[in-house]
């Protein structure tokens, strides 16, 4: 392991330079054209073969020189957020309104460092490593592209590391079972019949219907979900009506459901549809609902979580491995890789000061860059452990 860490440490300057380049030049989901070109240029310079996936995805492929064996996939997401960069750092985003405020620039840099290191030592291991430089994690579209492409059908398992600003540098968190909630987004359109508010009996009020729907949907978690389970039904947007003295003809709601199991997720979806339709019918309004599947729940394979704990505990820069921690209602489309294959998702602490402790998706989000080579060591050590 000391040899791996020494090689990873020698990459630190490259990793920082790469991460800052990406941070300065963020691109939003499904528009990561320059990012993909940069990744492919770097892989070419390393001598690492790759395949394109969709328009902005890249799949690096490193075959061990000792023959056939297992195939392990590492996911590194590459997209940024539509958010201003208020860090005032020399490497702040040069593109107004776009910001790598979730750490995907670090994931990409670490993925490239891991590709280079593994390619340099490929004659020492058997099997195959695939690194998915995945677009569109923020909108739950990128992992689906990789799964649908057929280009990763041969993997035996997958894993991912996500930097985490709520954990101190030197900490790694990984546990078996559910760790991130699912995310489904719904839009409900209610169509009524307009009338003068002084003659409301001549209309069908879409605004009242929408208001009743918002309240009724709150009973799902309170009355249909086991209190020992955890779930969310949230409405974040409501638009209705055109004027104070007109019975509203139209209303639109937007919301999300979150769950930690496939069963609860399915129940929430059915209940939202059933209740919203029922409220609309009671109020003599028409009803439409559209669903967007952003991500399934991330459910770590317990055996692989134990293996990950062991691998990262051997890394010199990791001083604490958390084996139990609170599940997150935040979603990650890494879950799509886990639907039919085992896998594991871990968190790498990235906080060492006030500047590196802002929450993910905050306009001042930043990381302690010393973790970059540590992250590469964690990735490479886990991969070699699984291939052996």
XYZ file of C-alpha atoms in Angstrom:
388
model
C 0.000 0.000 0.000
C 2.863 2.388 0.722
C 3.876 2.212 -2.935
C 0.374 3.170 -4.073
C 0.228 6.101 -1.674
C 3.623 7.314 -2.791
C 2.480 7.258 -6.418
C -0.780 9.006 -5.506
C 1.070 11.682 -3.522
C 3.234 12.426 -6.563
C 0.017 13.179 -8.461
C -1.146 15.830 -5.973
C 0.080 18.805 -8.009
C -1.570 17.412 -11.137
C -4.802 16.717 -9.232
C -5.001 20.259 -7.854
C -4.262 21.786 -11.255
C -6.894 19.589 -12.890
C -9.526 20.240 -10.269
C -8.989 24.005 -10.509
C -9.200 23.938 -14.294
C -12.519 22.146 -14.047
C -13.720 24.494 -11.319
C -12.947 27.518 -13.480
C -14.772 26.023 -16.463
C -17.979 24.406 -15.182
C -20.662 23.091 -17.493
C -24.257 22.200 -16.693
C -25.867 18.793 -17.054
C -25.830 17.264 -20.560
C -23.799 20.240 -21.793
C -20.399 19.060 -20.549
C -18.831 19.102 -24.026
C -15.577 20.883 -23.099
C -15.286 18.824 -19.914
C -15.635 15.592 -21.893
C -13.066 16.763 -24.433
C -10.654 17.610 -21.602
C -11.139 14.191 -19.972
C -10.559 12.403 -23.267
C -7.437 14.468 -23.976
C -6.014 13.571 -20.574
C -6.804 9.872 -20.982
C -5.136 9.890 -24.400
C -2.013 11.449 -22.886
C -1.968 8.653 -20.278
C -2.358 5.997 -22.945
C -5.705 4.901 -21.470
C -8.258 3.708 -24.053
C -11.806 4.977 -23.745
C -15.234 4.830 -25.336
C -17.730 7.653 -25.651
C -21.118 7.227 -24.004
C -23.868 9.498 -25.256
C -22.746 13.009 -26.154
C -20.715 13.879 -23.043
C -19.973 10.612 -21.237
C -16.580 8.897 -21.293
C -15.792 5.325 -20.267
C -12.101 4.697 -19.566
C -11.019 1.053 -19.793
C -7.878 -0.319 -18.130
C -7.125 -4.006 -18.572
C -4.774 -5.683 -16.129
C -1.711 -7.334 -17.609
C -2.115 -10.545 -15.612
C -5.081 -11.816 -17.578
C -8.830 -12.117 -17.155
C -10.575 -11.441 -13.888
C -13.312 -9.331 -12.336
C -14.514 -6.072 -13.852
C -14.961 -3.165 -11.423
C -16.579 0.163 -12.326
C -15.698 3.497 -10.696
C -18.199 6.340 -11.218
C -16.898 9.939 -11.385
C -19.596 12.535 -12.091
C -18.620 15.612 -14.099
C -21.477 18.156 -14.233
C -21.814 21.474 -12.403
C -24.749 23.467 -11.049
C -26.636 26.546 -12.214
C -25.410 28.636 -9.307
C -23.111 31.670 -8.915
C -19.610 31.110 -7.529
C -19.093 33.357 -4.516
C -15.874 31.800 -3.195
C -13.711 34.693 -4.453
C -10.908 32.180 -4.956
C -8.335 32.600 -7.754
C -9.844 29.523 -9.384
C -13.472 30.676 -9.074
C -15.786 29.946 -11.970
C -15.184 32.037 -15.073
C -18.725 31.320 -16.243
C -21.413 33.427 -14.558
C -24.233 31.379 -13.129
C -22.342 28.064 -13.233
C -20.453 26.550 -10.323
C -18.944 23.218 -9.305
C -20.688 23.528 -5.943
C -21.082 19.816 -5.281
C -17.524 18.565 -5.706
C -17.827 16.893 -9.091
C -14.680 18.702 -10.206
C -12.852 16.837 -7.424
C -14.458 13.534 -8.446
C -13.335 14.025 -12.042
C -9.784 14.948 -11.031
C -9.591 11.920 -8.736
C -10.975 9.686 -11.489
C -8.277 10.887 -13.878
C -5.586 10.391 -11.243
C -6.838 6.865 -10.599
C -6.856 6.120 -14.330
C -3.258 7.289 -14.691
C -2.004 5.412 -11.650
C -3.745 2.154 -12.553
C -2.541 2.346 -16.138
C 1.024 2.806 -14.887
C 0.780 -0.382 -12.799
C -1.562 -2.416 -15.023
C 0.967 -5.235 -15.355
C 0.602 -5.949 -11.635
C -3.080 -6.937 -11.571
C -5.633 -9.043 -13.417
C -9.129 -8.069 -14.461
C -10.539 -4.843 -15.854
C -11.264 -1.415 -14.441
C -13.866 0.820 -16.059
C -14.119 4.454 -15.017
C -17.397 6.167 -15.900
C -16.875 9.914 -16.286
C -20.589 10.471 -16.051
C -22.578 13.557 -17.053
C -25.858 14.833 -15.658
C -25.841 13.455 -12.116
C -27.536 16.634 -10.929
C -30.632 15.920 -13.027
C -30.589 12.145 -12.674
C -29.952 11.483 -16.352
C -26.302 10.461 -16.709
C -26.179 7.064 -15.026
C -29.163 5.969 -17.094
C -27.131 6.683 -20.245
C -24.317 4.409 -19.115
C -26.676 1.610 -18.081
C -28.721 1.865 -21.294
C -25.620 1.955 -23.503
C -24.789 -1.693 -22.864
C -21.135 -0.693 -22.498
C -21.049 -1.640 -18.819
C -23.112 -4.825 -18.974
C -20.006 -6.861 -18.211
C -19.153 -5.228 -14.881
C -19.277 -7.342 -11.747
C -19.695 -4.443 -9.352
C -19.407 -0.655 -9.053
C -18.407 1.965 -6.530
C -18.216 5.724 -6.113
C -16.679 8.228 -3.726
C -18.359 11.563 -3.020
C -16.567 14.368 -1.197
C -18.498 15.581 1.835
C -18.173 19.009 3.441
C -19.893 17.937 6.655
C -17.087 15.479 7.428
C -13.583 16.563 8.492
C -10.534 15.785 6.409
C -9.225 12.362 7.352
C -12.694 10.864 7.758
C -14.323 8.334 5.454
C -17.925 7.131 5.858
C -19.332 3.924 4.385
C -21.998 1.546 5.655
C -24.136 -1.244 4.288
C -27.799 -0.783 3.380
C -29.627 2.406 2.372
C -27.521 5.572 2.435
C -29.269 7.992 0.053
C -32.945 8.454 -0.674
C -34.639 8.058 -4.011
C -35.859 11.145 -5.864
C -38.945 11.351 -8.046
C -40.257 14.693 -9.257
C -43.921 15.232 -10.073
C -45.881 17.965 -11.787
C -49.643 18.128 -11.323
C -51.839 20.173 -13.626
C -55.374 20.970 -12.512
C -57.872 22.410 -14.966
C -61.071 23.970 -13.708
C -63.542 26.493 -15.085
C -63.186 30.238 -14.631
C -65.945 32.523 -13.368
C -66.382 35.808 -11.528
C -65.593 35.388 -7.837
C -68.973 36.961 -7.112
C -70.602 34.019 -8.913
C -68.303 31.138 -7.880
C -71.030 28.527 -8.366
C -70.606 28.958 -12.123
C -66.943 27.919 -11.980
C -64.738 25.020 -10.870
C -61.958 26.501 -8.740
C -58.533 25.125 -9.678
C -56.825 27.190 -6.969
C -58.952 25.772 -4.151
C -58.418 22.300 -5.602
C -54.657 22.807 -5.706
C -54.636 24.091 -2.119
C -56.611 21.087 -0.891
C -54.247 18.811 -2.809
C -51.186 20.253 -1.069
C -52.758 19.624 2.349
C -54.103 16.179 1.446
C -50.741 14.959 0.190
C -49.238 15.620 3.617
C -51.342 12.784 5.044
C -49.417 10.177 3.038
C -46.335 10.106 5.255
C -48.391 10.764 8.386
C -51.007 8.063 7.791
C -49.852 5.630 5.092
C -46.160 5.091 5.861
C -44.904 3.015 8.784
C -43.644 5.478 11.447
C -40.435 3.442 11.606
C -39.782 4.194 7.921
C -38.511 7.513 6.606
C -40.081 9.283 3.654
C -40.825 12.731 2.257
C -43.643 14.153 0.168
C -42.778 17.776 -0.500
C -44.475 20.465 -2.593
C -42.105 23.255 -3.572
C -44.107 25.177 -6.148
C -47.724 26.236 -6.690
C -48.967 28.542 -9.427
C -52.653 29.339 -9.904
C -55.026 32.005 -11.154
C -54.747 35.180 -13.183
C -56.565 37.885 -11.180
C -57.922 38.514 -7.672
C -61.570 38.489 -8.775
C -61.538 35.520 -11.145
C -62.099 31.915 -10.128
C -58.884 30.198 -11.200
C -59.113 28.117 -14.338
C -55.672 26.479 -14.030
C -53.233 25.478 -11.314
C -49.893 23.687 -11.341
C -48.021 21.990 -8.512
C -44.444 20.714 -8.471
C -43.040 18.462 -5.807
C -40.897 15.470 -4.955
C -41.066 12.162 -3.122
C -38.091 10.608 -1.287
C -37.711 7.105 0.164
C -35.027 4.636 1.221
C -36.592 1.481 -0.215
C -38.030 0.522 -3.588
C -41.273 -0.570 -1.892
C -41.865 2.720 -0.069
C -40.951 4.636 -3.198
C -43.616 2.777 -5.199
C -46.200 3.342 -2.459
C -45.527 7.081 -2.367
C -45.891 7.385 -6.122
C -49.194 5.511 -6.128
C -50.532 7.513 -3.181
C -49.664 10.925 -4.635
C -51.409 10.020 -7.881
C -54.457 8.531 -6.142
C -55.006 11.407 -3.714
C -54.424 14.204 -6.228
C -56.827 12.593 -8.668
C -59.438 12.146 -5.955
C -59.270 15.767 -4.796
C -59.624 16.967 -8.388
C -62.682 14.777 -8.965
C -64.349 15.978 -5.769
C -63.913 19.575 -6.949
C -65.104 18.853 -10.506
C -61.708 19.606 -12.009
C -59.606 17.750 -14.546
C -56.295 16.276 -13.467
C -52.942 15.419 -15.097
C -49.721 14.230 -13.467
C -46.241 13.786 -14.944
C -43.441 11.919 -13.163
C -39.700 12.193 -13.616
C -37.558 9.358 -12.250
C -34.408 11.167 -11.064
C -32.857 8.436 -8.914
C -33.581 5.228 -7.068
C -32.406 4.884 -3.464
C -28.690 4.194 -3.061
C -28.515 0.879 -1.212
C -24.981 -0.291 -0.468
C -24.218 -3.993 -0.695
C -23.290 -4.864 2.923
C -20.389 -7.153 1.992
C -18.841 -4.497 -0.236
C -19.279 -1.845 2.445
C -17.146 -4.006 4.747
C -14.537 -4.394 2.005
C -14.533 -0.633 1.413
C -14.093 0.046 5.121
C -11.085 -2.255 5.162
C -9.518 -0.747 2.031
C -9.774 2.909 3.097
C -8.620 2.172 6.650
C -5.256 1.216 5.149
C -4.835 4.650 3.539
C -2.432 6.867 5.455
C -4.565 10.003 5.112
C -7.670 8.355 6.580
C -7.741 8.585 10.386
C -11.362 7.646 11.043
C -13.747 5.319 9.225
C -17.410 5.874 10.102
C -19.312 2.586 9.869
C -22.628 4.009 11.056
C -24.069 7.405 10.119
C -27.357 9.071 9.286
C -28.890 8.386 5.900
C -29.237 11.340 3.520
C -32.430 12.551 1.889
C -30.215 13.865 -0.911
C -30.302 11.629 -3.976
C -27.546 10.380 -6.282
C -28.163 8.619 -9.575
C -25.272 6.265 -8.783
C -28.230 4.182 -7.604
C -28.908 3.207 -11.222
C -25.709 1.160 -11.300
C -26.968 -0.798 -8.288
C -30.307 -1.956 -9.677
C -28.953 -5.242 -11.055
C -25.367 -5.344 -9.759
C -23.752 -5.024 -6.315
C -21.990 -1.808 -5.423
C -21.020 0.638 -2.722
C -20.941 4.418 -2.237
C -18.656 6.157 0.261
C -18.100 9.682 1.571
C -14.695 11.357 1.787
C -14.437 14.173 4.348
C -13.380 17.456 2.717
C -13.740 20.036 5.510
C -10.840 21.587 7.427
C -11.930 25.213 7.867
C -14.901 27.544 7.609
C -14.166 27.996 3.903
C -14.400 24.259 3.232
C -17.448 23.653 5.449
C -20.207 25.243 3.383
C -22.920 22.807 2.398
C -23.148 21.193 -0.997
C -25.040 23.342 -3.527
C -24.043 26.478 -1.590
C -22.519 29.298 -3.654
C -19.420 29.265 -1.408
C -18.892 25.511 -1.449
C -15.228 24.524 -1.651
C -12.983 21.663 -0.523
C -9.646 21.160 1.172
C -7.639 20.047 -1.849
C -5.284 17.916 0.236
C -7.916 15.182 0.023
C -7.435 14.696 -3.726
C -4.438 12.363 -3.537
C -6.000 10.653 -0.515
C -9.117 10.021 -2.607
C -7.012 8.496 -5.374
C -5.321 6.217 -2.837
C -8.734 5.122 -1.544
C -9.997 4.389 -5.055
C -6.915 2.503 -6.200
C -6.586 0.495 -2.994
C -10.231 -0.567 -3.124
C -9.979 -1.525 -6.802
C -6.835 -3.607 -6.288
C -8.429 -5.278 -3.285
C -11.490 -6.243 -5.312
C -9.478 -7.446 -8.317
C -7.317 -9.645 -6.129
